[in-house]
């Protein structure tokens, strides 16, 4: 049994009665929601600060730090930029910041899944959140200490990105520990709005300071995630069995079905029913063999390439193609996340109703491919067109990303071949999201290399994004075929008990085991 948090007795006293398990489940869902929201909140400042670090110096700056010059009067088109981003290749340098951050995140993701399975998830999250906040704030300290060394910036981003990887495998594992397996696309779609809400709040908070003192655009989000880490340390209960609550229904059913196999096995079964926190971890190779893990991982690679290109470059794109200020561009870009929230909820509901998450994701990706290019072609013509096309593009772009990283990862992480091992989900989530994050690193890097200064450069960027959406859809074709084959045969996804101790406990008709 994992060591209980300091505030566990308080929670236990508040959640008494016949519905105590339900109350604890709600508390865990809310706590993990705000936990991962702060992770995304602290990732947003870099995309907001780009417009100040490297900007069009001919635009007046309403800032006491700089006088209002015209670029020709200053004699240097980059006179107002923050060194070392005052050069002609500044977009490339900024792109490498994103890439270093996200590649470190991807590498950290593969490590974090293994580490999270082998230690307390509460300690793991607390340490990761505190260190993430520390290195986020360290970027902002460059302004206070007048640091202009590029090595400093990229080092802080790389180390910060590595610790950001502590979030997702841990929170998704905690949720699965409490909620088990089932049709949960809708509830996970609602829960996954923490991603977009974190992006929105991060943009708003960073935008409040960016035109006046960009250091606080990093320090305040860093402080928020560090403080939330202390809340997690005080309140998070990792497993229902740690506090005397019932485990997820599927595991109770699993135990009962084993117990009735034979009367001779009853004592053996009882001894095998380990406390969830004492279950052994799962190897990387075994996790990769779960049907669907590879396909969804590859699909998420291209999904996150698109989503994170928007996350890191959209405010810069808006500022460069409109007359909006840096703060206004930051606020305007939050509408993309609003569309993403709606898309995540709707696709989760459709996944529950259809039972075909691969097919639902495939259709969303096919629709989003032309929308990405249409947004670039017509979104700048007017404010109304920009808002409408941005939100519509986000709806279909973020929907499959949200579904794969939440409900799909949770279902695969509790697959019948894992024999009810609750700890497997951290590894599965790390594989899927880690692979996706490699794509997330590649998108912003390629955008910086393309050097999108002007409308022509951005055209190439959006062609790349549309192609990525099509490729993401193609990665799911085999799973879509299986969905249609199952639908045409009239067989629903069924779990049949298998009495042999040498075989997986359940056999899936559709998986062909």
JSON list of C-alpha atoms in Angstrom, two decimals, residues 348-480:
[
{"chain": "A", "resi": 348, "resn": "UNK", "atom": "CA", "xyz": [-15.43, 11.44, -27.06]},
{"chain": "A", "resi": 349, "resn": "UNK", "atom": "CA", "xyz": [-19.21, 11.20, -27.18]},
{"chain": "A", "resi": 350, "resn": "UNK", "atom": "CA", "xyz": [-19.14, 9.82, -30.74]},
{"chain": "A", "resi": 351, "resn": "UNK", "atom": "CA", "xyz": [-16.53, 7.27, -29.70]},
{"chain": "A", "resi": 352, "resn": "UNK", "atom": "CA", "xyz": [-18.77, 6.08, -26.86]},
{"chain": "A", "resi": 353, "resn": "UNK", "atom": "CA", "xyz": [-21.83, 5.82, -29.11]},
{"chain": "A", "resi": 354, "resn": "UNK", "atom": "CA", "xyz": [-20.05, 4.01, -31.94]},
{"chain": "A", "resi": 355, "resn": "UNK", "atom": "CA", "xyz": [-17.46, 1.98, -30.05]},
{"chain": "A", "resi": 356, "resn": "UNK", "atom": "CA", "xyz": [-15.10, 2.70, -32.95]},
{"chain": "A", "resi": 357, "resn": "UNK", "atom": "CA", "xyz": [-12.53, 5.21, -31.75]},
{"chain": "A", "resi": 358, "resn": "UNK", "atom": "CA", "xyz": [-10.19, 4.56, -34.70]},
{"chain": "A", "resi": 359, "resn": "UNK", "atom": "CA", "xyz": [-12.88, 5.28, -37.28]},
{"chain": "A", "resi": 360, "resn": "UNK", "atom": "CA", "xyz": [-14.07, 8.43, -35.50]},
{"chain": "A", "resi": 361, "resn": "UNK", "atom": "CA", "xyz": [-10.49, 9.71, -35.29]},
{"chain": "A", "resi": 362, "resn": "UNK", "atom": "CA", "xyz": [-9.89, 8.85, -38.96]},
{"chain": "A", "resi": 363, "resn": "UNK", "atom": "CA", "xyz": [-12.91, 10.88, -40.14]},
{"chain": "A", "resi": 364, "resn": "UNK", "atom": "CA", "xyz": [-11.89, 13.90, -38.04]},
{"chain": "A", "resi": 365, "resn": "UNK", "atom": "CA", "xyz": [-8.38, 13.80, -39.51]},
{"chain": "A", "resi": 366, "resn": "UNK", "atom": "CA", "xyz": [-9.67, 13.57, -43.08]},
{"chain": "A", "resi": 367, "resn": "UNK", "atom": "CA", "xyz": [-11.88, 16.63, -42.53]},
{"chain": "A", "resi": 368, "resn": "UNK", "atom": "CA", "xyz": [-9.17, 18.62, -40.78]},
{"chain": "A", "resi": 369, "resn": "UNK", "atom": "CA", "xyz": [-6.61, 18.28, -43.61]},
{"chain": "A", "resi": 370, "resn": "UNK", "atom": "CA", "xyz": [-8.30, 20.71, -46.05]},
{"chain": "A", "resi": 371, "resn": "UNK", "atom": "CA", "xyz": [-9.49, 22.95, -43.21]},
{"chain": "A", "resi": 372, "resn": "UNK", "atom": "CA", "xyz": [-5.90, 23.64, -42.12]},
{"chain": "A", "resi": 373, "resn": "UNK", "atom": "CA", "xyz": [-5.04, 25.04, -45.54]},
{"chain": "A", "resi": 374, "resn": "UNK", "atom": "CA", "xyz": [-8.35, 26.89, -45.92]},
{"chain": "A", "resi": 375, "resn": "UNK", "atom": "CA", "xyz": [-7.70, 28.72, -42.64]},
{"chain": "A", "resi": 376, "resn": "UNK", "atom": "CA", "xyz": [-4.41, 30.06, -43.95]},
{"chain": "A", "resi": 377, "resn": "UNK", "atom": "CA", "xyz": [-5.90, 30.97, -47.34]},
{"chain": "A", "resi": 378, "resn": "UNK", "atom": "CA", "xyz": [-8.93, 32.90, -46.10]},
{"chain": "A", "resi": 379, "resn": "UNK", "atom": "CA", "xyz": [-8.61, 33.44, -42.34]},
{"chain": "A", "resi": 380, "resn": "UNK", "atom": "CA", "xyz": [-6.69, 36.72, -42.67]},
{"chain": "A", "resi": 381, "resn": "UNK", "atom": "CA", "xyz": [-9.32, 38.42, -44.84]},
{"chain": "A", "resi": 382, "resn": "UNK", "atom": "CA", "xyz": [-11.48, 39.54, -41.92]},
{"chain": "A", "resi": 383, "resn": "UNK", "atom": "CA", "xyz": [-11.80, 39.09, -38.17]},
{"chain": "A", "resi": 384, "resn": "UNK", "atom": "CA", "xyz": [-15.02, 37.09, -38.50]},
{"chain": "A", "resi": 385, "resn": "UNK", "atom": "CA", "xyz": [-13.51, 34.70, -41.05]},
{"chain": "A", "resi": 386, "resn": "UNK", "atom": "CA", "xyz": [-10.40, 34.33, -38.91]},
{"chain": "A", "resi": 387, "resn": "UNK", "atom": "CA", "xyz": [-12.38, 33.45, -35.79]},
{"chain": "A", "resi": 388, "resn": "UNK", "atom": "CA", "xyz": [-14.73, 31.03, -37.54]},
{"chain": "A", "resi": 389, "resn": "UNK", "atom": "CA", "xyz": [-12.07, 29.17, -39.51]},
{"chain": "A", "resi": 390, "resn": "UNK", "atom": "CA", "xyz": [-9.68, 29.03, -36.56]},
{"chain": "A", "resi": 391, "resn": "UNK", "atom": "CA", "xyz": [-12.23, 27.44, -34.25]},
{"chain": "A", "resi": 392, "resn": "UNK", "atom": "CA", "xyz": [-13.49, 25.05, -36.95]},
{"chain": "A", "resi": 393, "resn": "UNK", "atom": "CA", "xyz": [-9.93, 23.97, -37.76]},
{"chain": "A", "resi": 394, "resn": "UNK", "atom": "CA", "xyz": [-9.17, 23.46, -34.06]},
{"chain": "A", "resi": 395, "resn": "UNK", "atom": "CA", "xyz": [-12.38, 21.43, -33.61]},
{"chain": "A", "resi": 396, "resn": "UNK", "atom": "CA", "xyz": [-11.26, 18.74, -36.07]},
{"chain": "A", "resi": 397, "resn": "UNK", "atom": "CA", "xyz": [-7.51, 19.06, -35.48]},
{"chain": "A", "resi": 398, "resn": "UNK", "atom": "CA", "xyz": [-7.51, 18.64, -31.69]},
{"chain": "A", "resi": 399, "resn": "UNK", "atom": "CA", "xyz": [-10.39, 16.12, -31.51]},
{"chain": "A", "resi": 400, "resn": "UNK", "atom": "CA", "xyz": [-8.40, 12.96, -32.47]},
{"chain": "A", "resi": 401, "resn": "UNK", "atom": "CA", "xyz": [-5.42, 14.18, -30.45]},
{"chain": "A", "resi": 402, "resn": "UNK", "atom": "CA", "xyz": [-7.64, 14.45, -27.37]},
{"chain": "A", "resi": 403, "resn": "UNK", "atom": "CA", "xyz": [-9.25, 11.04, -27.92]},
{"chain": "A", "resi": 404, "resn": "UNK", "atom": "CA", "xyz": [-6.01, 9.14, -28.51]},
{"chain": "A", "resi": 405, "resn": "UNK", "atom": "CA", "xyz": [-4.18, 10.59, -25.52]},
{"chain": "A", "resi": 406, "resn": "UNK", "atom": "CA", "xyz": [-7.03, 9.96, -23.08]},
{"chain": "A", "resi": 407, "resn": "UNK", "atom": "CA", "xyz": [-9.70, 7.31, -23.65]},
{"chain": "A", "resi": 408, "resn": "UNK", "atom": "CA", "xyz": [-7.71, 5.29, -26.20]},
{"chain": "A", "resi": 409, "resn": "UNK", "atom": "CA", "xyz": [-4.54, 5.28, -24.07]},
{"chain": "A", "resi": 410, "resn": "UNK", "atom": "CA", "xyz": [-6.54, 4.33, -20.98]},
{"chain": "A", "resi": 411, "resn": "UNK", "atom": "CA", "xyz": [-8.33, 1.50, -22.78]},
{"chain": "A", "resi": 412, "resn": "UNK", "atom": "CA", "xyz": [-5.14, 0.10, -24.27]},
{"chain": "A", "resi": 413, "resn": "UNK", "atom": "CA", "xyz": [-3.39, 0.42, -20.92]},
{"chain": "A", "resi": 414, "resn": "UNK", "atom": "CA", "xyz": [-6.08, -1.76, -19.32]},
{"chain": "A", "resi": 415, "resn": "UNK", "atom": "CA", "xyz": [-6.23, -4.28, -22.17]},
{"chain": "A", "resi": 416, "resn": "UNK", "atom": "CA", "xyz": [-7.30, -7.83, -21.18]},
{"chain": "A", "resi": 417, "resn": "UNK", "atom": "CA", "xyz": [-3.88, -9.23, -22.14]},
{"chain": "A", "resi": 418, "resn": "UNK", "atom": "CA", "xyz": [-2.39, -7.31, -19.22]},
{"chain": "A", "resi": 419, "resn": "UNK", "atom": "CA", "xyz": [-4.26, -9.44, -16.66]},
{"chain": "A", "resi": 420, "resn": "UNK", "atom": "CA", "xyz": [-5.72, -6.41, -14.86]},
{"chain": "A", "resi": 421, "resn": "UNK", "atom": "CA", "xyz": [-2.32, -4.87, -14.11]},
{"chain": "A", "resi": 422, "resn": "UNK", "atom": "CA", "xyz": [-3.12, -1.24, -13.26]},
{"chain": "A", "resi": 423, "resn": "UNK", "atom": "CA", "xyz": [0.52, -0.18, -13.50]},
{"chain": "A", "resi": 424, "resn": "UNK", "atom": "CA", "xyz": [0.75, -0.97, -17.22]},
{"chain": "A", "resi": 425, "resn": "UNK", "atom": "CA", "xyz": [-1.05, 2.20, -18.17]},
{"chain": "A", "resi": 426, "resn": "UNK", "atom": "CA", "xyz": [1.84, 4.50, -17.33]},
{"chain": "A", "resi": 427, "resn": "UNK", "atom": "CA", "xyz": [4.04, 2.66, -19.83]},
{"chain": "A", "resi": 428, "resn": "UNK", "atom": "CA", "xyz": [1.36, 2.55, -22.53]},
{"chain": "A", "resi": 429, "resn": "UNK", "atom": "CA", "xyz": [0.57, 6.24, -22.08]},
{"chain": "A", "resi": 430, "resn": "UNK", "atom": "CA", "xyz": [4.29, 7.05, -22.21]},
{"chain": "A", "resi": 431, "resn": "UNK", "atom": "CA", "xyz": [4.76, 5.09, -25.46]},
{"chain": "A", "resi": 432, "resn": "UNK", "atom": "CA", "xyz": [1.79, 6.71, -27.21]},
{"chain": "A", "resi": 433, "resn": "UNK", "atom": "CA", "xyz": [2.33, 10.25, -25.98]},
{"chain": "A", "resi": 434, "resn": "UNK", "atom": "CA", "xyz": [6.12, 9.97, -26.22]},
{"chain": "A", "resi": 435, "resn": "UNK", "atom": "CA", "xyz": [5.90, 8.98, -29.89]},
{"chain": "A", "resi": 436, "resn": "UNK", "atom": "CA", "xyz": [3.45, 11.81, -30.45]},
{"chain": "A", "resi": 437, "resn": "UNK", "atom": "CA", "xyz": [5.79, 14.27, -28.80]},
{"chain": "A", "resi": 438, "resn": "UNK", "atom": "CA", "xyz": [8.56, 13.45, -31.28]},
{"chain": "A", "resi": 439, "resn": "UNK", "atom": "CA", "xyz": [6.16, 14.73, -33.93]},
{"chain": "A", "resi": 440, "resn": "UNK", "atom": "CA", "xyz": [5.34, 17.69, -31.71]},
{"chain": "A", "resi": 441, "resn": "UNK", "atom": "CA", "xyz": [9.04, 18.56, -31.69]},
{"chain": "A", "resi": 442, "resn": "UNK", "atom": "CA", "xyz": [9.41, 18.12, -35.44]},
{"chain": "A", "resi": 443, "resn": "UNK", "atom": "CA", "xyz": [6.55, 20.46, -36.40]},
{"chain": "A", "resi": 444, "resn": "UNK", "atom": "CA", "xyz": [7.84, 23.64, -34.73]},
{"chain": "A", "resi": 445, "resn": "UNK", "atom": "CA", "xyz": [11.39, 22.82, -35.90]},
{"chain": "A", "resi": 446, "resn": "UNK", "atom": "CA", "xyz": [10.34, 22.53, -39.55]},
{"chain": "A", "resi": 447, "resn": "UNK", "atom": "CA", "xyz": [8.32, 25.73, -39.18]},
{"chain": "A", "resi": 448, "resn": "UNK", "atom": "CA", "xyz": [11.42, 27.57, -37.99]},
{"chain": "A", "resi": 449, "resn": "UNK", "atom": "CA", "xyz": [13.53, 26.09, -40.79]},
{"chain": "A", "resi": 450, "resn": "UNK", "atom": "CA", "xyz": [10.97, 27.14, -43.39]},
{"chain": "A", "resi": 451, "resn": "UNK", "atom": "CA", "xyz": [11.43, 30.63, -41.91]},
{"chain": "A", "resi": 452, "resn": "UNK", "atom": "CA", "xyz": [7.85, 31.84, -42.49]},
{"chain": "A", "resi": 453, "resn": "UNK", "atom": "CA", "xyz": [8.44, 35.56, -42.94]},
{"chain": "A", "resi": 454, "resn": "UNK", "atom": "CA", "xyz": [5.57, 36.69, -45.16]},
{"chain": "A", "resi": 455, "resn": "UNK", "atom": "CA", "xyz": [2.55, 34.98, -46.66]},
{"chain": "A", "resi": 456, "resn": "UNK", "atom": "CA", "xyz": [4.55, 32.75, -49.03]},
{"chain": "A", "resi": 457, "resn": "UNK", "atom": "CA", "xyz": [6.55, 31.18, -46.22]},
{"chain": "A", "resi": 458, "resn": "UNK", "atom": "CA", "xyz": [3.41, 30.44, -44.21]},
{"chain": "A", "resi": 459, "resn": "UNK", "atom": "CA", "xyz": [1.85, 28.74, -47.27]},
{"chain": "A", "resi": 460, "resn": "UNK", "atom": "CA", "xyz": [4.57, 26.08, -47.13]},
{"chain": "A", "resi": 461, "resn": "UNK", "atom": "CA", "xyz": [3.99, 25.63, -43.40]},
{"chain": "A", "resi": 462, "resn": "UNK", "atom": "CA", "xyz": [0.28, 24.99, -43.83]},
{"chain": "A", "resi": 463, "resn": "UNK", "atom": "CA", "xyz": [0.85, 22.60, -46.73]},
{"chain": "A", "resi": 464, "resn": "UNK", "atom": "CA", "xyz": [3.10, 20.65, -44.36]},
{"chain": "A", "resi": 465, "resn": "UNK", "atom": "CA", "xyz": [0.37, 20.62, -41.69]},
{"chain": "A", "resi": 466, "resn": "UNK", "atom": "CA", "xyz": [-2.31, 19.41, -44.13]},
{"chain": "A", "resi": 467, "resn": "UNK", "atom": "CA", "xyz": [-0.01, 16.61, -45.32]},
{"chain": "A", "resi": 468, "resn": "UNK", "atom": "CA", "xyz": [0.61, 15.59, -41.71]},
{"chain": "A", "resi": 469, "resn": "UNK", "atom": "CA", "xyz": [-3.13, 15.28, -41.06]},
{"chain": "A", "resi": 470, "resn": "UNK", "atom": "CA", "xyz": [-3.54, 13.00, -44.10]},
{"chain": "A", "resi": 471, "resn": "UNK", "atom": "CA", "xyz": [-0.61, 10.83, -42.99]},
{"chain": "A", "resi": 472, "resn": "UNK", "atom": "CA", "xyz": [-2.04, 10.58, -39.49]},
{"chain": "A", "resi": 473, "resn": "UNK", "atom": "CA", "xyz": [-5.31, 9.28, -40.94]},
{"chain": "A", "resi": 474, "resn": "UNK", "atom": "CA", "xyz": [-3.48, 6.71, -43.08]},
{"chain": "A", "resi": 475, "resn": "UNK", "atom": "CA", "xyz": [-1.82, 5.28, -39.96]},
{"chain": "A", "resi": 476, "resn": "UNK", "atom": "CA", "xyz": [-5.26, 4.24, -38.69]},
{"chain": "A", "resi": 477, "resn": "UNK", "atom": "CA", "xyz": [-6.44, 2.44, -41.84]},
{"chain": "A", "resi": 478, "resn": "UNK", "atom": "CA", "xyz": [-5.85, -1.07, -40.47]},
{"chain": "A", "resi": 479, "resn": "UNK", "atom": "CA", "xyz": [-7.82, -0.31, -37.32]},
{"chain": "A", "resi": 480, "resn": "UNK", "atom": "CA", "xyz": [-10.60, 1.34, -39.37]}
]
